[in-house]
PDB file of C-alpha atoms in Angstrom:
ATOM      1  CA  MET B   1      -1.755  11.622  -9.648  1.00 89.00           C
ATOM      2  CA  GLN B   2       0.323  10.523 -12.633  1.00 96.00           C
ATOM      3  CA  LEU B   3       2.596   7.470 -12.501  1.00 97.00           C
ATOM      4  CA  GLU B   4       5.899   9.372 -12.562  1.00 97.00           C
ATOM      5  CA  GLU B   5       4.793  11.731  -9.797  1.00 97.00           C
ATOM      6  CA  PHE B   6       3.545   8.824  -7.673  1.00 98.00           C
ATOM      7  CA  LEU B   7       6.781   6.862  -8.110  1.00 98.00           C
ATOM      8  CA  ALA B   8       8.898   9.959  -7.454  1.00 98.00           C
ATOM      9  CA  GLN B   9       7.116  10.500  -4.127  1.00 98.00           C
ATOM     10  CA  VAL B  10       7.527   6.845  -3.151  1.00 98.00           C
ATOM     11  CA  ARG B  11      11.190   6.942  -4.196  1.00 98.00           C
ATOM     12  CA  ASP B  12      11.814  10.063  -2.093  1.00 98.00           C
ATOM     13  CA  ARG B  13       9.952   8.720   0.940  1.00 97.00           C
ATOM     14  CA  GLY B  14      11.569   5.299   0.760  1.00 97.00           C
ATOM     15  CA  GLU B  15      15.001   6.560  -0.335  1.00 97.00           C
ATOM     16  CA  TYR B  16      15.085   3.973  -3.128  1.00 97.00           C
ATOM     17  CA  ARG B  17      17.957   3.888  -5.587  1.00 96.00           C
ATOM     18  CA  SER B  18      15.824   3.805  -8.720  1.00 97.00           C
ATOM     19  CA  ARG B  19      12.385   4.294 -10.183  1.00 97.00           C
ATOM     20  CA  GLU B  20      12.258   0.549 -10.843  1.00 97.00           C
ATOM     21  CA  GLU B  21      12.909  -0.281  -7.192  1.00 97.00           C
ATOM     22  CA  ALA B  22      10.159   2.133  -6.120  1.00 98.00           C
ATOM     23  CA  GLU B  23       7.755   0.533  -8.620  1.00 97.00           C
ATOM     24  CA  GLN B  24       8.557  -2.989  -7.390  1.00 97.00           C
ATOM     25  CA  VAL B  25       7.954  -1.967  -3.788  1.00 98.00           C
ATOM     26  CA  CYS B  26       4.666  -0.293  -4.777  1.00 98.00           C
ATOM     27  CA  GLU B  27       3.454  -3.421  -6.498  1.00 97.00           C
ATOM     28  CA  ALA B  28       4.371  -5.610  -3.515  1.00 97.00           C
ATOM     29  CA  VAL B  29       2.724  -3.386  -0.899  1.00 97.00           C
ATOM     30  CA  LEU B  30      -0.413  -2.852  -2.969  1.00 97.00           C
ATOM     31  CA  TRP B  31      -0.695  -6.569  -3.723  1.00 95.00           C
ATOM     32  CA  VAL B  32      -0.593  -7.411  -0.004  1.00 96.00           C
ATOM     33  CA  LEU B  33      -3.086  -4.647   0.754  1.00 96.00           C
ATOM     34  CA  ALA B  34      -5.425  -6.074  -1.891  1.00 95.00           C
ATOM     35  CA  THR B  35      -5.461  -9.420  -0.096  1.00 94.00           C
ATOM     36  CA  ARG B  36      -6.522  -7.648   3.117  1.00 95.00           C
ATOM     37  CA  ILE B  37      -9.351  -5.411   1.876  1.00 94.00           C
ATOM     38  CA  ALA B  38     -12.685  -6.175   0.233  1.00 91.00           C
ATOM     39  CA  PRO B  39     -12.717  -6.364  -3.573  1.00 90.00           C
ATOM     40  CA  LYS B  40     -14.926  -3.234  -3.800  1.00 90.00           C
ATOM     41  CA  GLU B  41     -12.453  -1.201  -1.730  1.00 91.00           C
ATOM     42  CA  ALA B  42      -9.568  -2.560  -3.790  1.00 93.00           C
ATOM     43  CA  ASP B  43     -11.329  -1.637  -7.032  1.00 92.00           C
ATOM     44  CA  ASP B  44     -12.188   1.848  -5.736  1.00 93.00           C
ATOM     45  CA  LEU B  45      -8.579   2.402  -4.710  1.00 94.00           C
ATOM     46  CA  ALA B  46      -7.262   1.006  -8.002  1.00 95.00           C
ATOM     47  CA  ALA B  47      -9.405   3.531  -9.870  1.00 95.00           C
ATOM     48  CA  ARG B  48      -7.476   6.331  -8.121  1.00 95.00           C
ATOM     49  CA  LEU B  49      -3.986   4.998  -8.858  1.00 96.00           C
ATOM     50  CA  PRO B  50      -2.041   5.247 -12.101  1.00 95.00           C
ATOM     51  CA  ALA B  51      -1.533   2.255 -14.367  1.00 94.00           C
ATOM     52  CA  PRO B  52       0.211  -0.124 -14.046  1.00 94.00           C
ATOM     53  CA  LEU B  53       0.150   0.208 -10.234  1.00 95.00           C
ATOM     54  CA  ASP B  54      -3.601  -0.280 -10.193  1.00 94.00           C
ATOM     55  CA  ASP B  55      -3.091  -3.838 -11.483  1.00 93.00           C
ATOM     56  CA  ALA B  56      -1.655  -4.922  -8.121  1.00 93.00           C
ATOM     57  CA  LEU B  57      -5.031  -4.147  -6.546  1.00 93.00           C
ATOM     58  CA  ARG B  58      -7.060  -5.957  -9.195  1.00 88.00           C
ATOM     59  CA  LEU B  59      -6.565  -9.508  -8.020  1.00 76.00           C
ATOM     60  CA  ASP B  60      -8.678 -12.481  -8.899  1.00 72.00           C
ATOM     61  CA  ARG B  61      -9.661 -13.012  -5.290  1.00 67.00           C
ATOM     62  CA  GLY B  62     -12.488 -14.052  -3.102  1.00 70.00           C
ATOM     63  CA  ARG B  63     -13.124 -12.760   0.350  1.00 80.00           C
ATOM     64  CA  PRO B  64     -10.446 -10.634   1.980  1.00 89.00           C
ATOM     65  CA  GLU B  65      -8.167 -12.241   4.515  1.00 92.00           C
ATOM     66  CA  SER B  66      -8.123 -10.895   8.048  1.00 93.00           C
ATOM     67  CA  PHE B  67      -4.629 -10.284   9.386  1.00 95.00           C
ATOM     68  CA  ASP B  68      -2.989  -7.792  11.709  1.00 94.00           C
ATOM     69  CA  CYS B  69      -0.260  -5.260  10.962  1.00 94.00           C
ATOM     70  CA  GLU B  70       2.548  -7.637  11.878  1.00 95.00           C
ATOM     71  CA  GLU B  71       1.282 -10.192   9.372  1.00 96.00           C
ATOM     72  CA  PHE B  72       0.838  -7.431   6.805  1.00 96.00           C
ATOM     73  CA  LEU B  73       4.496  -6.486   7.222  1.00 97.00           C
ATOM     74  CA  ARG B  74       5.592 -10.127   7.140  1.00 96.00           C
ATOM     75  CA  ARG B  75       3.788 -10.564   3.825  1.00 96.00           C
ATOM     76  CA  VAL B  76       5.291  -7.374   2.407  1.00 97.00           C
ATOM     77  CA  SER B  77       8.691  -8.666   3.521  1.00 97.00           C
ATOM     78  CA  VAL B  78       8.105 -11.948   1.678  1.00 96.00           C
ATOM     79  CA  GLN B  79       7.033 -10.096  -1.481  1.00 95.00           C
ATOM     80  CA  THR B  80      10.016  -7.727  -1.473  1.00 95.00           C
ATOM     81  CA  GLY B  81      12.624 -10.052   0.004  1.00 94.00           C
ATOM     82  CA  ALA B  82      13.332  -7.423   2.669  1.00 91.00           C
ATOM     83  CA  GLN B  83      13.666  -7.615   6.428  1.00 89.00           C
ATOM     84  CA  PRO B  84      10.520  -6.847   8.487  1.00 82.00           C
ATOM     85  CA  ARG B  85      11.818  -3.397   9.532  1.00 87.00           C
ATOM     86  CA  THR B  86      12.457  -2.560   5.890  1.00 95.00           C
ATOM     87  CA  ALA B  87       8.964  -3.817   5.037  1.00 97.00           C
ATOM     88  CA  GLU B  88       7.525  -1.268   7.462  1.00 95.00           C
ATOM     89  CA  TRP B  89       9.556   1.468   5.748  1.00 96.00           C
ATOM     90  CA  ASP B  90       8.279   0.203   2.371  1.00 98.00           C
ATOM     91  CA  ALA B  91       4.648   0.132   3.520  1.00 97.00           C
ATOM     92  CA  ASP B  92       4.922   3.659   4.910  1.00 97.00           C
ATOM     93  CA  ALA B  93       6.503   5.014   1.699  1.00 98.00           C
ATOM     94  CA  VAL B  94       3.838   3.507  -0.542  1.00 98.00           C
ATOM     95  CA  LEU B  95       0.751   3.967   1.610  1.00 98.00           C
ATOM     96  CA  CYS B  96       1.551   7.562   2.599  1.00 98.00           C
ATOM     97  CA  THR B  97       1.763   8.288  -1.124  1.00 98.00           C
ATOM     98  CA  VAL B  98      -1.559   6.495  -1.633  1.00 98.00           C
ATOM     99  CA  ALA B  99      -3.009   8.764   1.070  1.00 97.00           C
ATOM    100  CA  ASP B 100      -1.827  11.779  -0.946  1.00 96.00           C
ATOM    101  CA  ALA B 101      -3.399  10.388  -4.134  1.00 96.00           C
ATOM    102  CA  VAL B 102      -6.922   9.636  -2.913  1.00 95.00           C
ATOM    103  CA  PRO B 103      -9.594  11.933  -1.468  1.00 95.00           C
ATOM    104  CA  ASP B 104      -9.785  12.026   2.321  1.00 94.00           C
ATOM    105  CA  ALA B 105     -13.330  10.616   2.400  1.00 94.00           C
ATOM    106  CA  GLU B 106     -12.276   7.604   0.351  1.00 93.00           C
ATOM    107  CA  LEU B 107      -9.219   7.026   2.526  1.00 95.00           C
ATOM    108  CA  ASP B 108     -11.349   7.315   5.665  1.00 94.00           C
ATOM    109  CA  HIS B 109     -13.728   4.712   4.236  1.00 93.00           C
ATOM    110  CA  LEU B 110     -10.832   2.363   3.477  1.00 94.00           C
ATOM    111  CA  LEU B 111      -9.331   2.830   6.939  1.00 95.00           C
ATOM    112  CA  SER B 112     -12.677   2.179   8.603  1.00 93.00           C
ATOM    113  CA  ALA B 113     -12.514  -1.370   7.218  1.00 89.00           C
ATOM    114  CA  LEU B 114      -9.055  -2.009   8.699  1.00 93.00           C
ATOM    115  CA  PRO B 115      -7.762  -2.320  12.263  1.00 93.00           C
ATOM    116  CA  ALA B 116      -6.886   1.095  13.712  1.00 93.00           C
ATOM    117  CA  ARG B 117      -3.107   0.590  13.586  1.00 93.00           C
ATOM    118  CA  TYR B 118      -3.156   0.407   9.773  1.00 96.00           C
ATOM    119  CA  ALA B 119      -3.805   4.169   9.772  1.00 96.00           C
ATOM    120  CA  GLU B 120      -0.157   4.695  10.725  1.00 95.00           C
ATOM    121  CA  PHE B 121       0.995   3.168   7.421  1.00 96.00           C
ATOM    122  CA  PHE B 122      -1.042   5.864   5.639  1.00 97.00           C
ATOM    123  CA  GLY B 123       0.529   8.646   7.722  1.00 95.00           C
ATOM    124  CA  ARG B 124      -2.486   9.013   9.984  1.00 93.00           C
ATOM    125  CA  LEU B 125      -2.672   8.688  13.733  1.00 81.00           C
ATOM    126  CA  SER B 126      -4.407   5.620  15.050  1.00 67.00           C
ATOM    127  CA  PRO B 127      -7.678   6.581  16.732  1.00 60.00           C
ATOM    128  CA  GLY B 128      -7.780   6.345  20.496  1.00 49.00           C
TER     129      GLY B 128
END
């Protein structure tokens, strides 16, 4: 998926006022996701996303941190300066678009490394 198409989908899903706002939200959500997943998964995902959005996933990081969905949203909120409910909206807008941009098998692999509830951010039902 090309950058403009990706940002247009995020902008529509998140009802953002501008392309720039959608891009800022993308960078924040992807940056927080990159701190949660293993570097290999982050690199694989980055390879599927358009530049410069892929940069948010290419952190100089060590081992991934383990945190639940509430902490994920709190961190997104800190990055965007938004309220926690808005952070959930932001995460859904970005990660549902990510789900559209990557093959199902790759998304399934990524989700298998995360707690089940994370699937909801990607527009998938949580198992069980």
